[in-house]
C-alpha cells in the first residue's frame, strides 16, 4: 500500500499547492470533534519512503522463502545473512526512527536465531550445494559475522564440513553399486556458458550481491579423494547477468553433472528438495488470521488419513457415475438406431401412417388438397342442418 501511495506523491503535492477544497477538507473536524489527520507533508513522504526501503528487504526475503515452484533451500542462508547485515548497519543509521526499528528487530532476530549458532545446518548445506557459492560463501559469512579466525566461525566451518562428509558416506554406502569412480582429469569448470544468472540487486538500494563480490575463483591444491572433495575444490560457477532475465536453475546444473557426481547428485537432490517455509507469504503480512494456499497447510495425521480416504471414496463414486452415464448413452444410441431401422423397414413395405400417407398423396402424388369436411375446408356449427333445409322439397319430411 505504501509503495502504491509513493507513486502519487507528485499528485498529492500538487493538490496541496493548488486545490483549496483539498486543504479545507483537512481543516474541518470529524463528527466526534477531533481534527482530521493530514494532509501529508514532504516530511511525511520522506518517512514513508524510508519505511518502504526498510520493509522491502524483508518482503523480498519472504517472497524468496515462500516460493512453491522453485528451489528455496539454496537461497535461505543467503537471505538470512543479508537480513542480519542490514539490521546491524541500520542499528547505527542517522535516522532515529529506522535506528529504533532496526534495534528492536535485531533483538528479536538474535533471540530467534541465537546468532545463527543454533540454526539448522541443512540451511547452510543447501547453500553449499549451489555451485555458485560452494563452501566459500559460507566461510565468508562466518568471518563477517564472527570475525576472521574466530573460534565460532572455525567451529561452524568444521561442523558443516563434517556433517556433509557423514551424509556423503551414508549415501555412498547405499549407492555403492551405482557409484562410478571419478578421475582427477574430470576436475575443472564443468559449467557451460549457458548457465548464467539473473542479477539479484534490488531497485530500492539494497545490494544483494555485495557478499558475492568477495568470492574468488581459485581452486584448492589438495588431493581429492571423493566426489564431495572434487566438488568443493572445483571452480565456482561465475555469477553473471542473464540476457533473458531468468533465474539460475540449480537443479539443472546437478542434472547435467549427475554422471560426474552420481552420489553427490543424489544427496544434493534430497537437500535441495527441502521446503524452507511451511507458511504462505500472505500470512506473514496478514493480520486477519491464517492463510492457507494449495501448496502449504498444517494438518494432523488423522486429518490427512481422513482426507485420503475421502479422496479415494470420491474417486470411486465418480468412476461409478461415469460408467453409469456411459451405459445410459450406449442404451440411448441403440434405441435411436432401432427406431431408424424400424422406420426404414416400414417405408419399404408401404405401410406408413394413414395421415402421413394422405398428406403425401395430396402434395406429391395428386397435388390437390383433400377435403376436410363434406362442406369444404371450413366448418360452422349447424351448417349441415341449414344446407339440408335448403335442399328439402315440398311434401317431404325431415328426418
Tab-separated table of C-alpha atoms in Angstrom:
chain	number	residue	atom	x	y	z
A	1	UNK	CA	0.000	0.000	0.000
A	2	UNK	CA	2.811	2.426	0.876
A	3	UNK	CA	4.613	1.588	-2.365
A	4	UNK	CA	1.468	2.388	-4.358
A	5	UNK	CA	0.976	5.642	-2.429
A	6	UNK	CA	4.514	6.809	-3.236
A	7	UNK	CA	3.683	6.747	-6.941
A	8	UNK	CA	1.123	9.526	-6.379
A	9	UNK	CA	3.346	11.774	-4.272
A	10	UNK	CA	3.541	14.403	-7.004
A	11	UNK	CA	-0.240	14.471	-7.407
A	12	UNK	CA	-0.824	14.997	-3.668
A	13	UNK	CA	1.795	17.740	-3.505
A	14	UNK	CA	0.137	19.486	-6.452
A	15	UNK	CA	-3.256	19.246	-4.730
A	16	UNK	CA	-1.741	20.742	-1.596
A	17	UNK	CA	-0.384	23.699	-3.568
A	18	UNK	CA	-3.333	24.403	-5.897
A	19	UNK	CA	-6.592	22.887	-4.610
A	20	UNK	CA	-8.329	24.963	-1.918
A	21	UNK	CA	-11.062	22.382	-1.326
A	22	UNK	CA	-8.400	19.759	-0.642
A	23	UNK	CA	-6.829	21.925	2.050
A	24	UNK	CA	-10.182	22.951	3.533
A	25	UNK	CA	-11.178	19.307	3.935
A	26	UNK	CA	-8.374	18.720	6.419
A	27	UNK	CA	-9.203	21.936	8.266
A	28	UNK	CA	-12.626	20.564	9.223
A	29	UNK	CA	-13.314	18.442	12.273
A	30	UNK	CA	-14.737	14.939	12.424
A	31	UNK	CA	-18.182	14.193	13.840
A	32	UNK	CA	-16.681	13.478	17.253
A	33	UNK	CA	-14.978	16.889	17.245
A	34	UNK	CA	-11.430	15.682	16.567
A	35	UNK	CA	-9.328	17.348	13.895
A	36	UNK	CA	-8.738	15.391	10.712
A	37	UNK	CA	-5.279	13.982	10.144
A	38	UNK	CA	-3.430	15.377	7.143
A	39	UNK	CA	-2.596	16.414	4.561
A	40	UNK	CA	0.704	14.531	4.057
A	41	UNK	CA	3.691	16.841	4.021
A	42	UNK	CA	7.133	16.468	2.454
A	43	UNK	CA	8.435	15.140	5.761
A	44	UNK	CA	5.687	12.518	5.794
A	45	UNK	CA	6.531	11.395	2.265
A	46	UNK	CA	10.235	11.102	3.142
A	47	UNK	CA	9.398	8.963	6.169
A	48	UNK	CA	7.169	6.741	4.038
A	49	UNK	CA	9.988	6.316	1.522
A	50	UNK	CA	12.438	5.253	4.246
A	51	UNK	CA	9.941	2.812	5.740
A	52	UNK	CA	9.307	1.284	2.304
A	53	UNK	CA	13.031	0.802	1.769
A	54	UNK	CA	13.326	-0.724	5.227
A	55	UNK	CA	10.478	-3.182	4.672
A	56	UNK	CA	11.431	-4.006	1.070
A	57	UNK	CA	14.309	-6.153	2.298
A	58	UNK	CA	12.034	-8.310	4.443
A	59	UNK	CA	9.391	-8.519	1.747
A	60	UNK	CA	11.883	-9.786	-0.849
A	61	UNK	CA	13.283	-12.337	1.594
A	62	UNK	CA	9.788	-13.526	2.496
A	63	UNK	CA	8.907	-13.984	-1.171
A	64	UNK	CA	12.136	-15.958	-1.700
A	65	UNK	CA	11.407	-18.185	1.309
A	66	UNK	CA	7.762	-18.768	0.361
A	67	UNK	CA	8.317	-19.810	-3.262
A	68	UNK	CA	6.459	-23.030	-4.010
A	69	UNK	CA	7.633	-23.887	-7.543
A	70	UNK	CA	11.357	-23.154	-7.278
A	71	UNK	CA	14.246	-24.285	-5.095
A	72	UNK	CA	14.376	-22.304	-1.839
A	73	UNK	CA	16.830	-24.237	0.336
A	74	UNK	CA	19.832	-22.899	-1.608
A	75	UNK	CA	18.722	-19.276	-1.070
A	76	UNK	CA	17.713	-19.389	2.583
A	77	UNK	CA	21.118	-18.820	4.161
A	78	UNK	CA	21.914	-16.008	1.720
A	79	UNK	CA	18.757	-14.139	2.708
A	80	UNK	CA	19.291	-14.664	6.443
A	81	UNK	CA	22.821	-13.256	6.271
A	82	UNK	CA	21.611	-10.298	4.206
A	83	UNK	CA	18.920	-9.542	6.791
A	84	UNK	CA	21.377	-9.661	9.686
A	85	UNK	CA	23.937	-7.487	7.921
A	86	UNK	CA	21.380	-4.807	7.098
A	87	UNK	CA	19.929	-4.879	10.602
A	88	UNK	CA	23.417	-4.317	12.009
A	89	UNK	CA	24.029	-1.427	9.592
A	90	UNK	CA	20.630	0.170	10.251
A	91	UNK	CA	21.210	-0.045	14.002
A	92	UNK	CA	23.758	2.767	13.543
A	93	UNK	CA	21.732	4.751	10.982
A	94	UNK	CA	21.397	8.522	11.286
A	95	UNK	CA	17.610	8.267	11.121
A	96	UNK	CA	16.423	7.728	14.681
A	97	UNK	CA	13.151	6.097	13.579
A	98	UNK	CA	14.925	3.494	11.436
A	99	UNK	CA	17.563	3.018	14.121
A	100	UNK	CA	14.977	2.186	16.782
A	101	UNK	CA	13.112	-0.188	14.469
A	102	UNK	CA	16.342	-1.921	13.424
A	103	UNK	CA	17.493	-2.386	17.026
A	104	UNK	CA	14.161	-3.859	18.075
A	105	UNK	CA	14.096	-6.232	15.102
A	106	UNK	CA	17.742	-7.184	15.614
A	107	UNK	CA	16.985	-8.176	19.211
A	108	UNK	CA	14.186	-10.475	18.046
A	109	UNK	CA	16.336	-11.789	15.199
A	110	UNK	CA	19.200	-12.766	17.506
A	111	UNK	CA	16.777	-14.267	20.004
A	112	UNK	CA	15.218	-16.425	17.286
A	113	UNK	CA	18.425	-17.492	15.530
A	114	UNK	CA	20.763	-17.194	18.539
A	115	UNK	CA	23.436	-15.613	16.389
A	116	UNK	CA	22.999	-18.364	13.767
A	117	UNK	CA	24.722	-20.854	16.079
A	118	UNK	CA	21.586	-22.932	16.612
A	119	UNK	CA	20.465	-22.740	13.002
A	120	UNK	CA	19.558	-25.965	11.283
A	121	UNK	CA	22.786	-26.969	9.475
A	122	UNK	CA	20.828	-28.097	6.405
A	123	UNK	CA	20.112	-24.423	5.704
A	124	UNK	CA	23.847	-23.881	5.196
A	125	UNK	CA	24.344	-27.208	3.394
A	126	UNK	CA	21.641	-26.246	0.901
A	127	UNK	CA	23.624	-23.085	0.182
A	128	UNK	CA	26.833	-25.092	-0.282
A	129	UNK	CA	25.127	-27.233	-2.929
A	130	UNK	CA	24.643	-24.102	-5.038
A	131	UNK	CA	27.606	-24.321	-7.475
A	132	UNK	CA	27.862	-20.523	-7.444
A	133	UNK	CA	28.594	-20.491	-3.696
A	134	UNK	CA	30.007	-23.798	-2.533
A	135	UNK	CA	31.867	-23.564	0.795
A	136	UNK	CA	33.479	-20.211	0.059
A	137	UNK	CA	30.317	-18.173	0.542
A	138	UNK	CA	29.528	-19.800	3.894
A	139	UNK	CA	33.115	-19.219	5.065
A	140	UNK	CA	32.942	-15.522	4.166
A	141	UNK	CA	29.626	-15.178	6.006
A	142	UNK	CA	31.079	-16.844	9.110
A	143	UNK	CA	34.055	-14.471	9.072
A	144	UNK	CA	31.887	-11.376	8.607
A	145	UNK	CA	29.504	-12.327	11.394
A	146	UNK	CA	32.003	-13.637	13.952
A	147	UNK	CA	35.351	-12.297	12.770
A	148	UNK	CA	38.122	-13.830	10.719
A	149	UNK	CA	39.916	-16.567	12.612
A	150	UNK	CA	37.317	-16.546	15.386
A	151	UNK	CA	36.687	-19.835	17.163
A	152	UNK	CA	32.955	-19.693	16.403
A	153	UNK	CA	33.494	-19.261	12.666
A	154	UNK	CA	36.094	-22.042	12.650
A	155	UNK	CA	33.773	-24.332	14.600
A	156	UNK	CA	30.864	-23.658	12.242
A	157	UNK	CA	33.002	-24.320	9.166
A	158	UNK	CA	34.390	-27.584	10.508
A	159	UNK	CA	30.980	-28.800	11.728
A	160	UNK	CA	29.366	-28.154	8.337
A	161	UNK	CA	32.154	-29.991	6.517
A	162	UNK	CA	31.948	-32.916	8.932
A	163	UNK	CA	28.180	-33.185	8.521
A	164	UNK	CA	28.455	-33.086	4.728
A	165	UNK	CA	31.130	-35.782	4.852
A	166	UNK	CA	28.929	-38.009	7.022
A	167	UNK	CA	25.975	-37.500	4.681
A	168	UNK	CA	28.118	-38.312	1.663
A	169	UNK	CA	29.433	-41.508	3.259
A	170	UNK	CA	25.879	-42.555	4.126
A	171	UNK	CA	24.728	-42.052	0.530
A	172	UNK	CA	27.873	-43.707	-0.814
A	173	UNK	CA	27.199	-46.839	1.227
A	174	UNK	CA	23.643	-47.031	-0.111
A	175	UNK	CA	24.546	-46.241	-3.720
A	176	UNK	CA	27.891	-48.028	-3.894
A	177	UNK	CA	26.666	-50.371	-6.592
A	178	UNK	CA	25.798	-47.421	-8.831
A	179	UNK	CA	28.773	-45.250	-7.990
A	180	UNK	CA	31.434	-44.662	-10.614
A	181	UNK	CA	34.975	-43.631	-9.893
A	182	UNK	CA	35.720	-40.055	-10.847
A	183	UNK	CA	39.142	-39.476	-12.310
A	184	UNK	CA	41.137	-36.407	-11.485
A	185	UNK	CA	41.128	-35.422	-15.124
A	186	UNK	CA	37.448	-34.560	-14.730
A	187	UNK	CA	38.268	-31.726	-12.345
A	188	UNK	CA	37.718	-28.268	-13.712
A	189	UNK	CA	34.871	-25.982	-14.527
A	190	UNK	CA	32.101	-28.239	-15.864
A	191	UNK	CA	29.614	-25.400	-16.198
A	192	UNK	CA	28.565	-24.420	-19.686
A	193	UNK	CA	28.304	-20.851	-20.922
A	194	UNK	CA	24.509	-21.034	-20.891
A	195	UNK	CA	24.401	-21.235	-17.059
A	196	UNK	CA	24.298	-17.538	-16.239
A	197	UNK	CA	22.180	-15.972	-13.576
A	198	UNK	CA	19.874	-13.076	-13.111
A	199	UNK	CA	21.176	-10.041	-11.230
A	200	UNK	CA	19.656	-10.051	-7.745
A	201	UNK	CA	20.158	-6.365	-6.940
A	202	UNK	CA	17.076	-4.639	-5.552
A	203	UNK	CA	15.702	-1.498	-7.116
A	204	UNK	CA	15.357	0.121	-3.679
A	205	UNK	CA	19.058	0.297	-2.963
A	206	UNK	CA	19.695	-2.945	-1.078
A	207	UNK	CA	22.695	-4.614	-2.660
A	208	UNK	CA	22.195	-8.361	-2.512
A	209	UNK	CA	25.403	-9.076	-4.450
A	210	UNK	CA	27.926	-7.369	-2.164
A	211	UNK	CA	28.757	-10.594	-0.343
A	212	UNK	CA	29.325	-12.498	-3.569
A	213	UNK	CA	31.829	-9.939	-4.875
A	214	UNK	CA	34.383	-11.156	-2.334
A	215	UNK	CA	34.342	-14.718	-3.624
A	216	UNK	CA	37.423	-15.722	-5.565
A	217	UNK	CA	37.759	-18.221	-8.380
A	218	UNK	CA	40.785	-20.055	-7.097
A	219	UNK	CA	40.737	-23.807	-6.698
A	220	UNK	CA	42.232	-25.806	-3.881
A	221	UNK	CA	45.530	-27.596	-4.387
A	222	UNK	CA	44.749	-30.551	-2.138
A	223	UNK	CA	44.249	-34.085	-3.315
A	224	UNK	CA	40.615	-35.088	-3.857
A	225	UNK	CA	39.550	-38.470	-2.569
A	226	UNK	CA	35.779	-38.310	-3.106
A	227	UNK	CA	33.105	-36.612	-5.166
A	228	UNK	CA	32.486	-34.174	-2.306
A	229	UNK	CA	36.141	-33.089	-2.233
A	230	UNK	CA	36.220	-32.698	-6.012
A	231	UNK	CA	33.039	-30.598	-5.980
A	232	UNK	CA	34.313	-28.288	-3.231
A	233	UNK	CA	37.736	-27.876	-4.899
A	234	UNK	CA	36.446	-27.054	-8.358
A	235	UNK	CA	35.924	-23.513	-9.550
A	236	UNK	CA	32.621	-21.927	-8.718
A	237	UNK	CA	30.113	-21.078	-11.413
A	238	UNK	CA	30.502	-17.333	-12.088
A	239	UNK	CA	27.636	-15.013	-11.246
A	240	UNK	CA	26.666	-13.245	-14.450
A	241	UNK	CA	23.618	-11.463	-15.740
A	242	UNK	CA	21.234	-13.432	-17.882
A	243	UNK	CA	20.098	-11.699	-21.056
A	244	UNK	CA	16.732	-13.466	-20.794
A	245	UNK	CA	16.207	-12.365	-17.188
A	246	UNK	CA	15.729	-15.931	-15.957
A	247	UNK	CA	16.692	-17.167	-12.505
A	248	UNK	CA	19.520	-19.625	-12.110
A	249	UNK	CA	18.359	-23.254	-12.075
A	250	UNK	CA	20.422	-25.178	-9.530
A	251	UNK	CA	18.675	-28.480	-10.251
A	252	UNK	CA	19.551	-28.256	-13.951
A	253	UNK	CA	23.238	-27.968	-13.079
A	254	UNK	CA	23.091	-31.093	-10.925
A	255	UNK	CA	21.072	-32.924	-13.569
A	256	UNK	CA	23.745	-32.257	-16.193
A	257	UNK	CA	26.592	-33.160	-13.832
A	258	UNK	CA	24.936	-36.245	-12.320
A	259	UNK	CA	27.197	-38.509	-14.393
A	260	UNK	CA	30.246	-36.844	-12.879
A	261	UNK	CA	28.857	-36.717	-9.323
A	262	UNK	CA	26.384	-39.640	-9.123
A	263	UNK	CA	26.418	-39.979	-5.328
A	264	UNK	CA	26.658	-36.270	-4.574
A	265	UNK	CA	23.853	-35.520	-7.053
A	266	UNK	CA	21.514	-37.831	-5.134
A	267	UNK	CA	22.419	-36.073	-1.894
A	268	UNK	CA	22.006	-32.618	-3.442
A	269	UNK	CA	18.631	-33.571	-4.895
A	270	UNK	CA	17.289	-34.565	-1.478
A	271	UNK	CA	18.697	-31.493	0.276
A	272	UNK	CA	17.512	-29.016	-2.350
A	273	UNK	CA	14.031	-30.556	-2.270
A	274	UNK	CA	13.570	-29.390	1.329
A	275	UNK	CA	10.985	-26.628	1.589
A	276	UNK	CA	12.309	-23.748	3.672
A	277	UNK	CA	8.978	-22.264	4.723
A	278	UNK	CA	5.721	-24.046	5.505
A	279	UNK	CA	3.767	-20.774	5.683
A	280	UNK	CA	2.262	-18.846	2.780
A	281	UNK	CA	3.863	-15.434	2.184
A	282	UNK	CA	0.464	-13.747	2.561
A	283	UNK	CA	0.139	-14.879	6.170
A	284	UNK	CA	3.427	-13.204	7.106
A	285	UNK	CA	1.952	-9.774	6.333
A	286	UNK	CA	-1.691	-10.505	7.181
A	287	UNK	CA	-3.381	-9.595	10.460
A	288	UNK	CA	-6.671	-11.291	9.606
A	289	UNK	CA	-5.583	-14.801	10.559
A	290	UNK	CA	-4.064	-17.878	8.985
A	291	UNK	CA	-3.746	-18.086	5.235
A	292	UNK	CA	-3.639	-21.497	3.526
A	293	UNK	CA	-2.654	-21.969	-0.086
A	294	UNK	CA	-2.740	-25.060	-2.345
A	295	UNK	CA	0.899	-25.866	-1.512
A	296	UNK	CA	1.041	-25.428	2.264
A	297	UNK	CA	-1.250	-26.346	5.125
A	298	UNK	CA	-0.905	-27.673	8.654
A	299	UNK	CA	-2.842	-30.915	9.069
A	300	UNK	CA	-2.770	-33.599	11.734
A	301	UNK	CA	-2.111	-37.249	10.763
A	302	UNK	CA	-5.751	-38.153	11.478
A	303	UNK	CA	-6.986	-35.379	9.188
A	304	UNK	CA	-4.607	-36.457	6.422
A	305	UNK	CA	-5.822	-40.050	6.723
A	306	UNK	CA	-9.449	-38.901	6.582
A	307	UNK	CA	-8.771	-36.748	3.517
A	308	UNK	CA	-7.003	-39.608	1.732
A	309	UNK	CA	-9.904	-41.990	2.425
A	310	UNK	CA	-12.430	-39.371	1.333
A	311	UNK	CA	-10.471	-38.757	-1.849
A	312	UNK	CA	-10.493	-42.483	-2.637
A	313	UNK	CA	-14.232	-42.723	-1.998
A	314	UNK	CA	-14.959	-39.705	-4.159
A	315	UNK	CA	-12.857	-41.099	-6.986
A	316	UNK	CA	-14.693	-44.450	-6.812
A	317	UNK	CA	-18.076	-42.699	-6.757
A	318	UNK	CA	-17.172	-40.503	-9.716
A	319	UNK	CA	-15.867	-43.523	-11.614
A	320	UNK	CA	-19.127	-45.430	-10.980
A	321	UNK	CA	-21.194	-42.433	-12.099
A	322	UNK	CA	-19.077	-42.113	-15.208
A	323	UNK	CA	-19.620	-45.786	-16.070
A	324	UNK	CA	-23.390	-45.424	-15.489
A	325	UNK	CA	-23.528	-42.361	-17.738
A	326	UNK	CA	-21.634	-44.198	-20.465
A	327	UNK	CA	-24.032	-47.168	-20.212
A	328	UNK	CA	-27.013	-44.824	-20.482
A	329	UNK	CA	-25.526	-43.140	-23.539
A	330	UNK	CA	-24.983	-46.543	-25.177
A	331	UNK	CA	-28.606	-47.543	-24.474
A	332	UNK	CA	-29.917	-44.299	-25.971
A	333	UNK	CA	-27.793	-44.735	-29.081
A	334	UNK	CA	-29.017	-48.306	-29.514
A	335	UNK	CA	-32.646	-47.147	-29.083
A	336	UNK	CA	-32.274	-44.441	-31.756
A	337	UNK	CA	-30.629	-46.933	-34.098
A	338	UNK	CA	-33.521	-49.380	-33.623
A	339	UNK	CA	-36.067	-46.641	-34.389
A	340	UNK	CA	-34.216	-45.756	-37.567
A	341	UNK	CA	-34.176	-49.391	-38.680
A	342	UNK	CA	-37.916	-49.779	-37.976
A	343	UNK	CA	-38.802	-46.636	-39.931
A	344	UNK	CA	-36.747	-47.726	-42.910
A	345	UNK	CA	-38.438	-51.170	-42.946
A	346	UNK	CA	-41.960	-49.660	-42.755
A	347	UNK	CA	-41.146	-47.254	-45.555
A	348	UNK	CA	-40.034	-50.083	-47.814
A	349	UNK	CA	-43.227	-52.081	-47.029
A	350	UNK	CA	-45.510	-49.122	-47.899
A	351	UNK	CA	-47.264	-49.214	-44.519
A	352	UNK	CA	-46.677	-45.739	-43.256
A	353	UNK	CA	-49.142	-43.930	-41.069
A	354	UNK	CA	-52.513	-43.080	-42.746
A	355	UNK	CA	-52.407	-39.344	-42.117
A	356	UNK	CA	-48.878	-39.169	-43.412
A	357	UNK	CA	-49.961	-41.186	-46.497
A	358	UNK	CA	-52.870	-38.808	-47.183
A	359	UNK	CA	-50.671	-35.736	-46.974
A	360	UNK	CA	-48.042	-37.399	-49.096
A	361	UNK	CA	-50.595	-38.244	-51.846
A	362	UNK	CA	-52.115	-34.752	-51.708
A	363	UNK	CA	-48.904	-32.795	-52.107
A	364	UNK	CA	-46.676	-35.156	-54.077
A	365	UNK	CA	-48.994	-37.557	-55.962
A	366	UNK	CA	-52.270	-35.735	-56.814
A	367	UNK	CA	-51.125	-32.226	-55.932
A	368	UNK	CA	-54.629	-31.403	-54.585
A	369	UNK	CA	-55.665	-30.723	-51.034
A	370	UNK	CA	-58.005	-33.318	-49.518
A	371	UNK	CA	-61.443	-32.288	-48.223
A	372	UNK	CA	-61.506	-31.838	-44.513
A	373	UNK	CA	-65.333	-31.979	-44.281
A	374	UNK	CA	-68.240	-32.671	-46.601
A	375	UNK	CA	-68.968	-28.921	-46.717
A	376	UNK	CA	-65.492	-27.760	-47.630
A	377	UNK	CA	-62.440	-26.668	-45.687
A	378	UNK	CA	-64.359	-24.578	-43.117
A	379	UNK	CA	-66.974	-25.884	-40.749
A	380	UNK	CA	-69.517	-23.958	-38.670
A	381	UNK	CA	-71.826	-25.460	-36.064
A	382	UNK	CA	-75.355	-26.009	-37.568
A	383	UNK	CA	-74.188	-25.527	-41.136
A	384	UNK	CA	-75.192	-29.066	-42.192
A	385	UNK	CA	-78.791	-28.601	-40.923
A	386	UNK	CA	-79.091	-25.310	-42.817
A	387	UNK	CA	-77.955	-26.944	-46.044
A	388	UNK	CA	-80.351	-29.808	-45.510
A	389	UNK	CA	-83.304	-27.380	-45.107
A	390	UNK	CA	-82.350	-25.564	-48.268
A	391	UNK	CA	-82.283	-28.790	-50.259
A	392	UNK	CA	-85.671	-30.084	-48.892
A	393	UNK	CA	-88.546	-30.137	-51.392
A	394	UNK	CA	-92.235	-29.614	-50.527
A	395	UNK	CA	-94.086	-32.747	-49.432
A	396	UNK	CA	-91.064	-34.411	-47.881
A	397	UNK	CA	-90.400	-34.941	-44.210
A	398	UNK	CA	-87.246	-34.045	-42.404
A	399	UNK	CA	-85.518	-36.980	-40.845
